């Protein structure tokens, strides 16, 4: 075990030394406008590849207990450490001190924890005492990787452009946090629609119950944080009343969604929020148009969710599945007189269910791209709102493709590979978010004896 840890710990120690590289509180005009060298471009591309794709793929393979999980995550850790060195070895343009550098040091902690837990779990010791909790901790840290990577990539982009300083910090926080929230909302909705219906049934809560709680809590925070003293501006009033709208509407949504009932209240709140944002007063024409498109897109997401709740899948979460069939969209026998009509309905539902989450992801991207500094830069470069908005939708297509690819990988890898082959005709929803373990499911199972498979990881290990 000591030899197994020597190389990783050595690399982490060197990475810590590299992370201590000095940043600048002030820059000369020459340093700030110097060209970006190839080393820095490689650093950005490498870290985006690792934290944006490699680690999320490794996380999914860990959840499904694929044998490719360990090699992929090990490669990702090695490339991360290499990327840290590149980030401090570049020449040319220099950058002011920002959150990107300190957060890079913070990221070394979960990397070290994940590495140490992974090595420990490979030893298959302390089966009845320590190992079950190590399995759980390993899974929690691994599932945090996409969030940590997203935050660090945002910090890197902000540092690269020199944004969010001085009076712009508050606006950056509002746009980036809420925009990321919409993207997370759309991602979770896609997971629930495609592979999470059985989990929702078992939880005994409708999706709108969870949505309403998040909206309520976020509304309470916004109500008391949007105004910072002094005279009330139009934006202060608009943002504060939106907070009130969220917690009052969220409370109604919680009440109506009790007892596993579907509700349209979260969708109505999203529509009203989009309408309000579409009419938000802005200084530049490009900013006005981007905010309007964001508002219309968000309202369209809420409207499409109402259609999904009321007309397409109103009974999806509150009706128990047919015995022996994990899929809520049942396969009809060939020759059934209503088979073609039912198949058409099912296909229409499958196609439509991507519209609400896609529009939410698009809303998040648009809102994150609508800060004064970003739109001021685009305006100075002579870019019109049409080009700018289409660029943001192009990014949305790429991001939503990645989300769906990860969900698809979950259905075909590791422990789900055999289930997928046996239920290929049943549809995507035949795959469970958690593997069933009989009438009394456990969150941990010990390693089997030598006569059985020797490489079985605990529940949720990744």
Coordinates of C-alpha atoms in Angstrom, one line a residue:
X1 CA 0.0 0.0 0.0
X2 CA 2.9 2.4 0.8
X3 CA 4.4 1.9 -2.6
X4 CA 1.0 2.4 -4.3
X5 CA 0.6 5.7 -2.6
X6 CA 4.1 7.0 -3.2
X7 CA 3.7 8.2 -6.8
X8 CA 0.3 9.8 -6.4
X9 CA 1.3 11.6 -3.2
X10 CA 4.5 12.8 -4.8
X11 CA 2.6 14.2 -7.7
X12 CA 0.1 15.9 -5.4
X13 CA 3.0 17.5 -3.4
X14 CA 4.5 18.9 -6.6
X15 CA 1.1 20.2 -7.6
X16 CA 0.8 22.0 -4.3
X17 CA 4.1 23.6 -5.0
X18 CA 3.0 24.7 -8.4
X19 CA -0.3 26.0 -7.1
X20 CA 1.7 28.3 -4.8
X21 CA 2.8 30.2 -7.9
X22 CA 2.6 34.0 -7.3
X23 CA -0.3 35.9 -9.0
X24 CA -0.5 39.7 -9.5
X25 CA -2.3 42.4 -7.7
X26 CA -1.4 44.9 -10.4
X27 CA -0.4 44.5 -14.1
X28 CA 1.3 46.7 -16.6
X29 CA -0.6 47.4 -19.8
X30 CA 2.0 45.4 -21.6
X31 CA 1.5 42.3 -19.4
X32 CA -2.3 42.6 -19.6
X33 CA -2.4 42.9 -23.4
X34 CA 0.4 40.4 -24.2
X35 CA -0.5 37.6 -26.6
X36 CA -1.6 34.2 -25.1
X37 CA 1.1 31.6 -25.6
X38 CA 0.5 28.0 -26.7
X39 CA 1.1 26.6 -23.2
X40 CA -1.8 28.6 -21.7
X41 CA -4.1 27.4 -24.6
X42 CA -3.1 23.8 -23.9
X43 CA -3.7 24.3 -20.2
X44 CA -7.3 25.6 -20.8
X45 CA -8.1 22.9 -23.4
X46 CA -6.7 20.1 -21.2
X47 CA -8.5 21.2 -18.0
X48 CA -11.7 21.7 -19.9
X49 CA -11.4 18.2 -21.4
X50 CA -10.6 16.6 -18.0
X51 CA -13.2 18.4 -15.8
X52 CA -15.8 18.9 -18.4
X53 CA -15.8 15.4 -20.0
X54 CA -13.3 12.9 -18.6
X55 CA -14.3 13.2 -14.9
X56 CA -18.1 13.2 -15.6
X57 CA -17.7 10.1 -17.8
X58 CA -15.6 8.5 -15.0
X59 CA -18.3 9.4 -12.5
X60 CA -21.0 7.7 -14.5
X61 CA -18.8 4.6 -15.0
X62 CA -18.3 4.6 -11.2
X63 CA -22.0 4.7 -10.5
X64 CA -22.5 1.7 -12.9
X65 CA -19.5 0.0 -11.5
X66 CA -17.7 -0.3 -14.8
X67 CA -14.2 -1.8 -14.9
X68 CA -13.2 1.3 -16.9
X69 CA -13.9 3.7 -14.0
X70 CA -10.5 3.3 -12.2
X71 CA -8.3 3.7 -15.3
X72 CA -10.3 6.7 -16.5
X73 CA -10.3 8.5 -13.2
X74 CA -6.6 7.8 -12.7
X75 CA -5.8 9.3 -16.1
X76 CA -7.9 12.3 -15.2
X77 CA -6.0 12.9 -12.0
X78 CA -2.7 12.7 -13.8
X79 CA -3.8 15.1 -16.5
X80 CA -5.2 17.5 -13.9
X81 CA -1.8 17.7 -12.1
X82 CA -0.1 18.2 -15.5
X83 CA -2.6 20.9 -16.3
X84 CA -1.7 22.7 -13.0
X85 CA 1.9 22.8 -14.0
X86 CA 1.0 24.2 -17.4
X87 CA -1.1 26.9 -15.9
X88 CA 1.8 28.2 -14.0
X89 CA 4.5 27.7 -16.7
X90 CA 3.0 29.9 -19.4
X91 CA 4.5 33.2 -20.6
X92 CA 3.0 36.1 -22.4
X93 CA -0.2 37.5 -20.9
X94 CA -0.5 37.8 -17.2
X95 CA -3.6 37.9 -15.1
X96 CA -4.8 39.7 -12.0
X97 CA -5.3 37.7 -8.8
X98 CA -8.7 36.0 -8.9
X99 CA -10.8 33.2 -7.4
X100 CA -9.4 30.8 -10.1
X101 CA -6.0 30.3 -8.4
X102 CA -7.2 29.7 -4.8
X103 CA -10.0 27.4 -6.0
X104 CA -7.4 25.4 -7.9
X105 CA -5.7 24.7 -4.6
X106 CA -9.0 23.8 -3.0
X107 CA -9.6 21.3 -5.8
X108 CA -6.5 19.4 -4.8
X109 CA -8.3 18.3 -1.6
X110 CA -11.1 16.3 -3.2
X111 CA -8.6 14.9 -5.7
X112 CA -6.4 13.7 -2.8
X113 CA -9.4 12.4 -0.9
X114 CA -10.8 10.5 -4.0
X115 CA -7.4 9.1 -4.7
X116 CA -6.8 7.9 -1.1
X117 CA -10.3 6.4 -0.9
X118 CA -9.9 4.7 -4.2
X119 CA -6.6 3.0 -3.2
X120 CA -8.2 2.0 0.2
X121 CA -11.2 0.5 -1.5
X122 CA -9.1 -1.5 -3.8
X123 CA -7.6 -3.3 -0.8
X124 CA -11.0 -4.7 0.2
X125 CA -10.3 -4.6 4.0
X126 CA -12.4 -3.7 7.0
X127 CA -15.5 -5.0 5.2
X128 CA -17.9 -4.7 8.2
X129 CA -16.5 -1.5 9.8
X130 CA -14.8 1.2 7.8
X131 CA -15.2 0.2 4.2
X132 CA -19.0 0.8 4.0
X133 CA -18.5 4.4 5.0
X134 CA -15.5 4.8 2.7
X135 CA -17.7 3.6 -0.2
X136 CA -20.3 6.2 0.6
X137 CA -17.7 9.0 1.0
X138 CA -16.1 7.9 -2.3
X139 CA -19.4 8.2 -4.1
X140 CA -20.2 11.6 -2.6
X141 CA -16.9 13.1 -3.5
X142 CA -17.0 11.6 -7.0
X143 CA -20.5 13.0 -7.7
X144 CA -19.2 16.5 -6.7
X145 CA -16.6 16.5 -9.4
X146 CA -18.9 17.9 -12.2
X147 CA -20.0 20.7 -10.0
X148 CA -16.5 21.5 -8.9
X149 CA -15.3 21.4 -12.4
X150 CA -18.1 23.7 -13.6
X151 CA -17.3 26.3 -11.0
X152 CA -13.6 26.2 -11.7
X153 CA -14.1 26.6 -15.5
X154 CA -16.3 29.6 -14.8
X155 CA -13.6 31.1 -12.6
X156 CA -11.1 30.5 -15.3
X157 CA -13.3 32.2 -17.9
X158 CA -13.9 35.2 -15.6
X159 CA -10.1 35.4 -14.9
X160 CA -9.3 35.2 -18.6
X161 CA -11.5 38.2 -19.4
X162 CA -10.8 40.1 -16.2
X163 CA -14.5 40.4 -15.4
X164 CA -16.5 40.6 -12.2
X165 CA -14.3 43.2 -10.4
X166 CA -15.5 46.3 -8.5
X167 CA -19.1 47.2 -9.0
X168 CA -19.7 44.3 -11.4
X169 CA -19.3 41.5 -8.8
X170 CA -22.9 41.5 -7.6
X171 CA -24.3 41.2 -11.2
X172 CA -21.8 38.4 -12.0
X173 CA -23.0 36.5 -8.9
X174 CA -26.6 36.9 -9.8
X175 CA -26.2 35.9 -13.5
X176 CA -23.7 33.0 -13.0
X177 CA -25.4 31.5 -9.9
X178 CA -29.0 31.7 -11.3
X179 CA -27.9 30.7 -14.8
X180 CA -26.1 27.7 -13.4
X181 CA -29.2 26.9 -11.4
X182 CA -31.3 26.8 -14.6
X183 CA -28.8 24.5 -16.3
X184 CA -28.8 22.2 -13.2
X185 CA -32.6 22.2 -13.2
X186 CA -32.7 21.2 -16.8
X187 CA -30.1 18.5 -16.3
X188 CA -31.9 17.0 -13.4
X189 CA -35.2 17.1 -15.3
X190 CA -33.7 15.3 -18.2
X191 CA -32.4 12.6 -15.8
X192 CA -35.8 12.2 -14.2
X193 CA -37.6 12.0 -17.6
X194 CA -35.2 9.4 -19.1
X195 CA -34.1 7.1 -16.3
X196 CA -35.6 8.4 -13.1
X197 CA -39.3 7.7 -13.2
X198 CA -39.1 4.6 -11.0
X199 CA -37.0 6.5 -8.4
X200 CA -39.6 9.3 -8.4
X201 CA -42.4 6.7 -7.7
X202 CA -40.4 5.2 -4.9
X203 CA -39.8 8.6 -3.3
X204 CA -43.5 9.2 -2.9
X205 CA -43.1 12.8 -4.0
X206 CA -44.0 14.3 -7.3
X207 CA -41.3 16.3 -9.1
X208 CA -43.2 19.5 -8.5
X209 CA -42.9 19.0 -4.7
X210 CA -39.1 19.1 -5.0
X211 CA -39.2 22.0 -7.4
X212 CA -41.5 24.0 -5.1
X213 CA -39.2 23.6 -2.1
X214 CA -36.2 24.8 -4.1
X215 CA -38.2 27.8 -5.5
X216 CA -39.4 28.7 -2.0
X217 CA -36.0 28.6 -0.4
X218 CA -34.3 30.5 -3.2
X219 CA -37.1 33.1 -3.1
X220 CA -36.5 33.7 0.6
X221 CA -32.8 34.3 0.0
X222 CA -33.5 36.6 -2.9
X223 CA -36.1 38.7 -1.0
X224 CA -33.5 39.8 1.5
X225 CA -30.4 40.0 -0.6
X226 CA -31.3 42.0 -3.7
X227 CA -31.5 45.5 -2.0
X228 CA -28.3 46.7 -0.2
X229 CA -29.6 49.9 1.4
X230 CA -30.1 53.4 0.1
X231 CA -32.6 54.4 -2.5
X232 CA -34.6 51.7 -4.3
X233 CA -33.8 51.4 -8.0
X234 CA -36.2 49.9 -10.5
X235 CA -34.0 46.7 -10.7
X236 CA -33.9 46.4 -6.9
X237 CA -37.7 46.5 -6.8
X238 CA -38.0 44.0 -9.7
X239 CA -35.5 41.5 -8.2
X240 CA -37.0 41.8 -4.7
X241 CA -40.6 41.2 -5.9
X242 CA -39.4 38.2 -7.9
X243 CA -38.0 36.8 -4.7
X244 CA -41.4 37.3 -3.0
X245 CA -43.1 35.7 -6.1
X246 CA -41.0 32.6 -5.7
X247 CA -41.5 31.9 -2.1
X248 CA -45.2 32.7 -2.1
X249 CA -45.8 30.7 -5.3
X250 CA -43.4 28.0 -4.0
X251 CA -45.5 27.6 -0.8
X252 CA -48.6 27.1 -2.9
X253 CA -46.7 24.6 -5.0
X254 CA -45.7 22.6 -2.0
X255 CA -49.3 22.5 -0.8
X256 CA -50.7 21.4 -4.1
X257 CA -47.9 18.8 -4.7
X258 CA -48.5 17.0 -1.4
X259 CA -49.6 13.3 -1.5
X260 CA -47.6 12.8 -4.8
X261 CA -49.8 15.1 -6.8
X262 CA -48.7 16.9 -10.0
X263 CA -48.8 20.7 -10.0
X264 CA -48.4 23.5 -12.6
X265 CA -47.4 26.1 -10.0
X266 CA -43.6 25.8 -10.6
X267 CA -44.2 26.2 -14.3
X268 CA -46.3 29.3 -13.8
X269 CA -43.5 30.8 -11.6
X270 CA -41.0 30.1 -14.4
X271 CA -43.3 31.7 -17.0
X272 CA -43.8 34.9 -14.8
X273 CA -40.0 35.1 -14.2
X274 CA -39.4 34.9 -17.9
X275 CA -42.0 37.5 -18.7
X276 CA -40.4 39.8 -16.1
X277 CA -36.9 39.3 -17.4
X278 CA -38.0 40.0 -21.0
X279 CA -39.1 43.4 -19.9
X280 CA -36.0 44.2 -17.8
X281 CA -34.7 47.7 -18.6
X282 CA -31.1 47.6 -20.1
X283 CA -28.6 50.3 -21.3
X284 CA -27.6 48.7 -24.6
X285 CA -29.8 47.4 -27.4
X286 CA -27.9 44.1 -27.6
X287 CA -28.4 43.7 -23.8
X288 CA -32.2 44.4 -24.2
X289 CA -32.5 41.8 -26.9
X290 CA -30.5 39.1 -25.2
X291 CA -32.5 39.6 -22.0
X292 CA -35.7 39.5 -23.9
X293 CA -34.7 36.2 -25.7
X294 CA -33.7 34.8 -22.3
X295 CA -37.1 35.7 -20.9
X296 CA -39.1 34.2 -23.8
X297 CA -37.0 31.0 -23.7
X298 CA -37.6 30.7 -20.0
X299 CA -41.3 31.3 -20.4
X300 CA -41.4 28.7 -23.2
X301 CA -39.7 26.2 -20.8
X302 CA -42.5 26.8 -18.3
X303 CA -45.2 26.5 -20.9
X304 CA -43.8 23.2 -22.3
X305 CA -43.6 21.9 -18.7
X306 CA -47.3 22.6 -18.2
X307 CA -48.1 20.6 -21.4
X308 CA -46.0 17.7 -20.1
X309 CA -47.7 17.8 -16.7
X310 CA -51.3 18.2 -17.9
X311 CA -51.5 16.5 -21.3
X312 CA -48.7 14.0 -21.8
X313 CA -47.6 12.4 -18.6
X314 CA -50.0 13.5 -15.9
X315 CA -50.3 9.9 -14.5
X316 CA -46.7 9.0 -15.0
X317 CA -45.5 9.4 -11.4
X318 CA -48.6 8.6 -9.3
X319 CA -49.7 5.3 -11.0
X320 CA -47.7 2.2 -10.0
X321 CA -46.0 0.4 -12.8
X322 CA -47.4 -2.8 -14.2
X323 CA -46.1 -5.9 -12.3
X324 CA -42.9 -7.1 -14.0
X325 CA -42.6 -4.0 -16.1
X326 CA -40.3 -1.2 -14.9
X327 CA -41.2 1.0 -17.9
X328 CA -44.2 3.3 -17.9
X329 CA -44.5 3.2 -21.7
X330 CA -45.6 -0.4 -22.3
X331 CA -44.8 -2.3 -25.5
X332 CA -47.8 -3.4 -27.5
X333 CA -47.9 -6.7 -29.3
X334 CA -47.7 -6.5 -33.1
X335 CA -51.1 -6.9 -34.7
X336 CA -52.9 -5.0 -32.0
X337 CA -55.4 -2.7 -33.8
X338 CA -54.4 0.2 -31.6
X339 CA -50.7 -0.5 -31.7
X340 CA -49.7 2.1 -34.3
X341 CA -51.7 4.9 -32.6
X342 CA -50.3 4.0 -29.2
X343 CA -46.8 3.8 -30.6
X344 CA -47.2 7.2 -32.1
X345 CA -48.3 8.6 -28.8
X346 CA -45.4 7.1 -27.0
X347 CA -42.9 8.4 -29.6
X348 CA -44.5 11.9 -29.4
X349 CA -44.1 11.9 -25.6
X350 CA -40.5 10.7 -25.9
X351 CA -39.7 13.5 -28.3
X352 CA -41.5 16.2 -26.4
X353 CA -40.0 15.4 -23.0
X354 CA -36.7 16.9 -24.1
X355 CA -38.2 20.3 -24.8
X356 CA -38.6 21.6 -21.2
X357 CA -35.1 20.6 -20.0
X358 CA -33.4 21.8 -23.2
X359 CA -35.1 25.2 -22.9
X360 CA -34.1 25.4 -19.3
X361 CA -30.5 24.7 -20.2
X362 CA -30.7 27.3 -23.0
X363 CA -32.2 29.9 -20.5
X364 CA -29.3 29.3 -18.2
X365 CA -26.7 29.8 -20.9
X366 CA -28.4 32.9 -22.1
X367 CA -28.6 34.4 -18.6
X368 CA -25.0 33.6 -17.9
X369 CA -24.0 35.4 -21.1
X370 CA -26.1 38.5 -20.3
X371 CA -23.8 40.4 -17.9
X372 CA -23.0 44.1 -18.7
X373 CA -19.3 43.3 -19.3
X374 CA -19.9 40.4 -21.7
X375 CA -22.5 42.3 -23.7
X376 CA -20.4 45.4 -23.7
X377 CA -17.5 43.5 -25.1
X378 CA -19.7 42.0 -27.8
X379 CA -21.1 45.4 -28.6
X380 CA -17.6 46.9 -28.9
X381 CA -16.6 44.1 -31.3
X382 CA -19.5 45.1 -33.6
X383 CA -21.5 41.9 -32.9
X384 CA -25.3 42.1 -33.3
X385 CA -27.8 40.3 -31.0
X386 CA -28.7 37.7 -33.6
X387 CA -25.2 36.4 -33.9
X388 CA -24.6 36.5 -30.1
X389 CA -27.8 34.6 -29.3
X390 CA -27.2 32.0 -32.0
X391 CA -23.7 31.4 -30.5
X392 CA -25.3 30.8 -27.1
X393 CA -27.8 28.4 -28.5
X394 CA -25.0 26.5 -30.3
X395 CA -23.3 26.1 -26.9
X396 CA -26.6 24.9 -25.5
X397 CA -26.8 22.2 -28.2
X398 CA -23.3 21.0 -27.3
X399 CA -24.0 21.0 -23.5
X400 CA -27.3 19.2 -23.8
X401 CA -25.7 16.6 -26.1
X402 CA -23.1 16.0 -23.4
X403 CA -25.8 15.6 -20.8
X404 CA -27.8 13.1 -22.9
X405 CA -24.6 11.2 -23.8
X406 CA -23.8 10.8 -20.1
X407 CA -27.3 9.5 -19.4
X408 CA -27.1 7.1 -22.3
X409 CA -23.7 5.9 -21.0
X410 CA -25.3 5.2 -17.7
X411 CA -27.9 2.9 -19.4
X412 CA -25.3 0.9 -21.3
X413 CA -22.3 0.6 -19.1
X414 CA -21.3 -1.5 -16.1
X415 CA -24.1 -3.2 -14.2
X416 CA -26.7 -1.7 -16.5
X417 CA -25.2 -3.3 -19.7
X418 CA -26.9 -6.7 -19.2
X419 CA -30.1 -5.1 -18.1
X420 CA -30.1 -2.8 -21.2
X421 CA -29.6 -5.8 -23.6
X422 CA -32.4 -7.7 -22.0
X423 CA -34.9 -4.8 -22.1
X424 CA -33.8 -3.1 -25.3
X425 CA -37.4 -3.0 -26.6
X426 CA -38.8 -1.5 -23.4
X427 CA -37.3 1.9 -23.8
X428 CA -34.8 4.1 -21.9
X429 CA -36.9 4.1 -18.7
X430 CA -36.3 0.4 -18.1
X431 CA -33.0 1.3 -16.5
X432 CA -33.1 2.2 -12.8
X433 CA -31.2 5.0 -11.1
X434 CA -30.3 2.5 -8.4
X435 CA -30.0 -1.2 -8.8
X436 CA -32.8 -3.1 -7.1
X437 CA -31.7 -5.5 -4.3
X438 CA -34.9 -7.2 -3.4
X439 CA -37.5 -6.4 -0.8
X440 CA -35.0 -5.0 1.7
X441 CA -32.5 -2.9 -0.3
X442 CA -29.2 -2.0 1.3
X443 CA -26.9 0.9 0.7
X444 CA -23.8 -1.3 1.0
X445 CA -23.0 -4.9 0.2
X446 CA -19.8 -6.7 1.3
X447 CA -17.4 -8.1 -1.3
X448 CA -18.5 -11.7 -2.2
X449 CA -16.4 -14.8 -1.5
X450 CA -13.7 -16.1 -3.8
X451 CA -16.2 -18.4 -5.6
X452 CA -18.1 -15.3 -6.7
X453 CA -17.0 -12.3 -8.7
X454 CA -14.0 -10.8 -6.9
X455 CA -14.3 -7.2 -8.2
X456 CA -17.7 -5.9 -7.0
X457 CA -17.8 -2.5 -5.5
X458 CA -20.2 -1.2 -2.9
X459 CA -23.4 0.7 -3.8
X460 CA -22.8 4.1 -5.4
X461 CA -19.0 3.6 -5.4
X462 CA -17.4 5.7 -8.1

